[in-house]
C-alpha positions as MATLAB code, in Angstrom:
seq = 'XXXXXXXXXXXXXXXXXXXXXXXXXXXXXXXXXXXXXXXXXXXXXXXXXXXXXXXXXXXXXXXXXXXXXXXXXXXXXXXXXXXXXXXXXXXXXXXXXXXXXXXXXXXXXXXXXXXXXXXXXXXXXXXXXXXXXXXXXXXXXXXXXXXXXXXXXXXXXXXXXXXXXXXXXXXXXXXXXXXXXXXXXXXXXXXXXXXXXXXXXXXXXXXXXXXXXXXXXXXXXXXXXXXXXXXXXXXXXXXXXXXXXXXXXXXXXXXXXXXXXXXXXXXXXXXXXXXXXXXXXXXXXXXXXXXXXXXXXXXXXXXXXXXXXXXXXXXXXXXXXXXXXXXXXXXXXX';
ca = [
      -0.073   -0.186    0.115;
       1.422    3.447   -0.711;
       3.059    5.257    2.324;
       2.404    8.494    2.224;
       4.839   10.661    4.315;
       3.717   13.505    6.768;
       4.828   15.987    9.499;
       2.084   16.933   11.941;
       2.351   19.271   15.185;
       2.023   17.898   18.058;
      -1.481   17.195   19.251;
      -3.122   16.603   22.419;
      -2.329   12.636   23.030;
      -6.005   11.092   23.847;
      -4.230    7.166   24.318;
      -6.741    4.886   25.765;
      -4.259    3.668   28.839;
      -2.869    0.405   28.428;
      -3.790   -1.477   31.569;
      -3.132   -4.754   33.048;
      -5.383   -6.370   35.377;
      -2.282   -7.268   38.189;
      -3.043   -8.751   41.055;
      -3.046   -6.729   44.464;
      -0.153   -4.297   44.415;
       2.899   -5.065   46.802;
       3.558   -4.371   50.344;
       7.003   -2.476   49.083;
       5.669    0.686   47.750;
       8.620    0.620   45.799;
       8.135   -2.609   43.965;
       4.948   -3.005   41.638;
       3.918   -6.337   39.312;
       4.460   -6.345   35.705;
       3.197   -8.924   33.092;
       6.410  -11.327   31.718;
       5.551  -13.263   28.200;
       7.610  -16.528   28.064;
       9.295  -17.732   24.769;
       6.807  -20.941   25.233;
       3.919  -18.248   25.009;
       2.936  -18.649   28.643;
       2.236  -15.657   30.720;
       3.328  -14.881   34.378;
       3.721  -11.880   36.667;
       6.985  -10.747   38.399;
       7.317   -8.423   41.018;
       9.738   -5.281   39.654;
      11.230   -2.201   41.437;
       9.089    0.501   40.008;
      10.273    3.315   37.788;
      12.100    6.239   39.482;
      10.323    9.548   38.349;
      10.135    8.587   34.636;
      11.952   12.129   32.864;
       9.941   13.773   29.474;
      11.987   14.335   26.093;
      13.102   17.441   24.729;
       9.579   18.675   23.238;
      10.912   19.784   20.509;
      12.235   16.727   19.282;
       8.589   15.168   20.019;
       6.610   17.295   18.247;
       8.995   17.765   15.386;
       9.297   14.042   14.612;
       7.953   12.660   11.808;
       4.895   10.982   11.073;
       4.215    8.153    8.540;
       0.812    6.413    7.890;
       1.333    3.081    7.543;
      -2.091    1.939    7.001;
      -5.672    3.884    6.270;
      -6.680    6.779    5.187;
     -10.166    7.569    7.007;
     -10.411   10.815    9.170;
      -9.065    9.916   12.678;
     -12.464   11.238   14.340;
     -14.099    8.138   12.523;
     -11.217    5.446   12.995;
      -9.296    3.941   15.372;
      -5.846    5.189   15.849;
      -2.843    2.785   16.540;
       0.451    4.527   17.053;
       3.975    2.552   16.793;
       7.104    4.482   18.473;
      10.333    3.230   17.942;
      13.427    3.212   20.363;
      17.345    2.171   19.168;
      16.792    2.975   15.554;
      18.805    5.321   14.387;
      18.816    7.445   11.081;
      20.111    4.548    9.239;
      18.007    2.073   10.581;
      14.627    3.528    9.627;
      14.058    0.923    7.114;
      14.818   -1.502    9.534;
      12.133    0.011   12.021;
       9.453    0.640    9.229;
       9.950   -2.937    8.349;
       8.964   -3.996   11.208;
       6.132   -1.501   12.220;
       4.955   -3.418    9.065;
       5.227   -6.939   10.120;
       3.597   -6.024   13.136;
       1.011   -4.250   11.916;
       0.373   -7.192    9.531;
       0.038   -9.561   12.082;
      -2.234   -7.734   14.216;
      -4.532   -7.094   11.324;
      -4.810  -10.704   10.340;
      -6.406  -11.635   13.682;
      -9.733  -11.599   14.711;
     -11.449   -9.032   15.073;
      -8.720   -6.655   13.844;
      -8.793   -8.300   10.504;
     -12.828   -7.913   10.283;
     -12.257   -4.159   11.376;
      -9.174   -3.397    9.386;
     -10.306   -0.940    7.234;
     -11.891    1.019   10.218;
      -7.753    1.263   11.353;
      -5.629    4.179   11.335;
      -1.922    2.988   11.662;
       0.756    5.777   12.257;
       4.485    5.542   12.725;
       6.499    8.115   14.429;
      10.199    7.953   13.109;
      12.188    8.051   16.817;
      15.899    8.871   15.999;
      18.423    7.412   18.755;
      21.551    8.244   18.937;
      23.489    4.638   19.188;
      21.414    1.253   17.489;
      19.668   -1.238   20.108;
      18.607   -1.062   23.307;
      19.693   -1.587   26.761;
      21.375   -5.100   27.953;
      21.330   -6.626   24.748;
      23.257   -8.765   24.278;
      24.548   -8.692   27.794;
      23.660   -7.132   30.847;
      25.005   -3.975   31.444;
      25.579   -2.632   28.282;
      23.664    0.307   27.892;
      22.606    2.484   25.068;
      22.218    5.924   24.119;
      18.721    5.187   22.680;
      15.610    8.125   22.865;
      13.110    6.145   24.691;
      15.355    4.340   27.296;
      14.015    1.064   26.169;
      16.150   -2.098   27.755;
      15.399   -5.777   28.680;
      15.789   -6.798   32.543;
      12.774   -4.163   32.470;
      15.900   -1.376   32.255;
      18.079   -3.010   34.454;
      15.750   -2.944   37.327;
      14.704   -6.857   37.629;
      16.945   -9.019   38.293;
      14.983  -12.484   37.239;
      13.379  -11.635   34.203;
      15.740  -10.807   30.928;
      12.914  -10.901   28.811;
      10.942   -8.086   30.322;
      11.865   -5.149   27.642;
      10.412   -1.829   29.151;
      10.368    2.043   27.936;
      10.208    5.104   29.855;
       6.835    5.319   28.771;
       6.272    9.342   29.313;
       8.675    9.559   26.450;
       7.167    6.879   24.606;
       3.630    9.354   25.026;
       5.097   12.303   24.141;
       6.629   11.811   20.263;
       3.214    9.669   20.023;
       1.401   12.870   19.979;
       3.261   13.760   16.956;
       0.921   11.667   15.283;
      -2.689   12.937   14.464;
      -4.646   11.015   16.942;
      -3.585    8.298   19.208;
      -6.219    5.599   20.989;
      -3.551    2.951   21.279;
       0.661    3.130   21.622;
       2.861    0.407   20.722;
       7.213    0.932   21.284;
       8.946   -1.183   19.559;
      13.042   -1.978   19.921;
      16.073   -2.150   17.939;
      16.413   -5.725   19.370;
      16.458   -9.154   17.455;
      15.965  -10.831   20.910;
      12.501  -11.708   21.923;
      10.689   -9.850   24.400;
       8.257   -7.662   25.520;
       5.863   -6.052   28.276;
       2.705   -4.440   29.480;
       2.299   -1.157   31.120;
       0.300    1.919   29.656;
       2.753    1.782   26.769;
       2.873   -1.910   25.227;
       6.634   -2.954   24.404;
       7.639   -5.667   21.567;
      11.281   -6.539   20.189;
      10.637   -4.910   16.771;
      12.671   -7.692   14.947;
      11.934  -10.926   16.434;
       9.142  -12.952   14.571;
       7.707  -13.979   17.877;
       6.756  -10.795   20.082;
       4.112   -9.681   17.939;
       1.815  -12.033   19.797;
       2.263   -9.640   22.841;
       1.157   -6.846   21.456;
      -1.716   -8.636   20.790;
      -2.392   -9.850   24.056;
      -1.767   -6.525   25.595;
      -4.395   -5.171   23.353;
      -6.895   -7.611   24.779;
      -6.415   -5.388   27.901;
      -6.472   -1.990   26.688;
      -9.256   -2.217   23.480;
     -11.522   -4.794   24.922;
     -11.347   -4.374   29.077;
     -10.396   -7.922   29.141;
      -8.808   -9.619   31.933;
      -5.882  -12.441   32.384;
      -7.108  -15.798   32.089;
      -4.132  -17.310   33.749;
      -3.779  -18.566   37.612;
      -0.322  -17.313   38.799;
       1.119  -16.057   41.122;
      -2.240  -16.305   43.617;
      -4.054  -19.592   45.177;
      -7.939  -18.720   46.484;
     -10.175  -16.284   45.293;
     -12.780  -14.518   47.872;
     -13.143  -11.227   46.642;
     -16.683   -9.552   44.783;
     -17.691  -10.147   41.243;
     -15.059   -8.945   38.764;
     -16.370   -6.069   36.116;
     -14.082   -7.712   33.149;
     -16.192   -9.758   31.044;
     -14.466  -13.036   30.929;
     -14.089  -14.187   34.135;
     -16.354  -15.022   36.691;
     -16.678  -15.952   40.438;
     -19.647  -18.288   39.697;
     -18.890  -21.836   38.493;
     -22.031  -21.618   36.644;
     -20.874  -19.817   33.974;
     -23.967  -17.739   33.799;
     -22.737  -14.611   33.197;
     -21.958  -16.370   29.636;
     -25.269  -17.800   29.304;
     -25.873  -16.870   25.800;
     -22.244  -18.202   24.613;
     -22.514  -21.782   26.833;
     -22.177  -25.139   24.898;
     -21.010  -22.780   21.886;
     -17.852  -23.397   19.966;
     -14.966  -20.895   20.455;
     -12.786  -19.765   18.374;
      -9.606  -20.587   20.434;
     -10.880  -23.931   19.596;
     -12.460  -24.608   22.884;
     -16.197  -24.716   24.044;
     -17.204  -22.271   26.071;
     -18.046  -23.421   29.576;
     -16.320  -22.333   33.294;
     -12.771  -23.571   34.004;
     -11.477  -22.923   37.022;
      -8.217  -20.625   37.506;
      -8.658  -17.146   36.086;
      -7.302  -13.872   37.033;
      -3.782  -15.051   38.639;
      -6.109  -17.083   41.183;
      -5.574  -20.932   40.650;
      -9.573  -21.653   42.696;
     -11.989  -19.421   42.891;
     -12.377  -17.729   39.300;
     -13.213  -19.185   36.405;
     -12.338  -18.330   32.530;
     -14.996  -19.113   29.666;
     -12.430  -21.659   27.927;
      -9.426  -23.862   28.866;
      -6.858  -21.801   26.190;
      -7.113  -18.229   24.837;
      -4.884  -15.623   23.888;
      -5.672  -13.717   26.991;
      -4.183  -16.988   28.950;
      -1.550  -18.169   25.891;
       0.337  -16.689   23.377;
      -0.415  -17.654   19.989;
      -3.864  -18.302   20.778;
      -7.480  -16.605   19.519;
      -9.641  -14.680   21.134;
     -12.561  -16.603   23.037;
     -16.197  -15.778   21.838;
     -16.742  -13.561   25.157;
     -13.008  -11.690   24.310;
     -13.449  -11.354   20.791;
     -17.155   -9.738   20.719;
     -15.719   -7.901   24.056;
     -13.322   -6.474   21.885;
     -15.321   -5.746   18.365;
     -17.773   -4.033   20.427;
     -15.788   -1.458   21.869;
     -13.852   -1.244   18.142;
     -17.597   -0.425   17.072;
     -17.787    2.228   20.119;
     -14.603    4.145   19.159;
     -15.605    4.396   15.547;
     -19.240    6.562   14.765;
     -19.988    5.685   11.449;
     -19.904    1.855   12.304;
     -23.951    2.060   13.809;
     -25.062   -1.241   13.300;
     -25.878   -3.423   15.758;
     -23.339   -4.889   18.737;
     -22.084   -8.222   19.492;
     -24.121   -9.654   22.145;
     -21.423   -8.948   24.429;
     -20.845   -5.776   26.469;
     -18.946   -2.368   24.994;
     -16.291   -2.082   27.660;
     -14.348    1.041   28.093;
     -11.028    0.193   30.022;
     -10.530    2.474   32.509;
      -7.433    5.016   32.189;
      -4.730    4.531   34.758;
];
């Protein structure tokens, strides 16, 4: 597809914040939970030292960043606007960055329900130029790079246990994303071939690693569809109130999904309550055995897919037809 190259003045960022439904906060205020995406597709949580107060970038550099329209020709007021920013790409690396963005978008847009609503998306690439190629702690811990968004493995060196946790300065990433006409979702790609990524208010993925695109798809389940994680780590038994997320319940009958029970699901299962969800082994139930909210590489289950579809429709005013038989979910900002 033809790629128009335009430069826009900085506009107010209107992104829906990516949020991860994490376990209860650590007793230590200096720690926070983050999702960890393993190469076998499994997902876990790890406690990571909180980032120090994040510095802003030079606003003039962010405002002047070149913006490329990767896909779509819709008015941003009537589209879902997805914005990619990159870290560790020098001016000489921008061709690699463009290839990485295109690859991740093609992977995302082949997955339902994005495939069905692809025509309602605009995809923007903000060319963030770094002084050095690569990201921190790659290929070895302790190796630091001079990059625009401070991206690095081991969660920028803060996590002593999880090498593949690829964190970014979210403040700077959002400031660069604001150079696009509108940002409903932001994804940061790092200039690395090593598998890695992380959740947070900005999702991250290794730009040149073929497996890492699944991380972004999972994270969009949180931020667009308001979906909970369906894996059962690290807690034992849930005793709280009924969760707000549509894809988890404490009711072992699964009445929350009454319209779906017994029906085949796109992730290969049949909708029926399966115990173990939202970080608890017992006391919470998910709709199917194994969707992408539990394991990377899977499809959204029926409940998740319909929630995603309704959220996309809610963002595009011209989509006036009847919603799927699930809730319209507007994710919480954080």
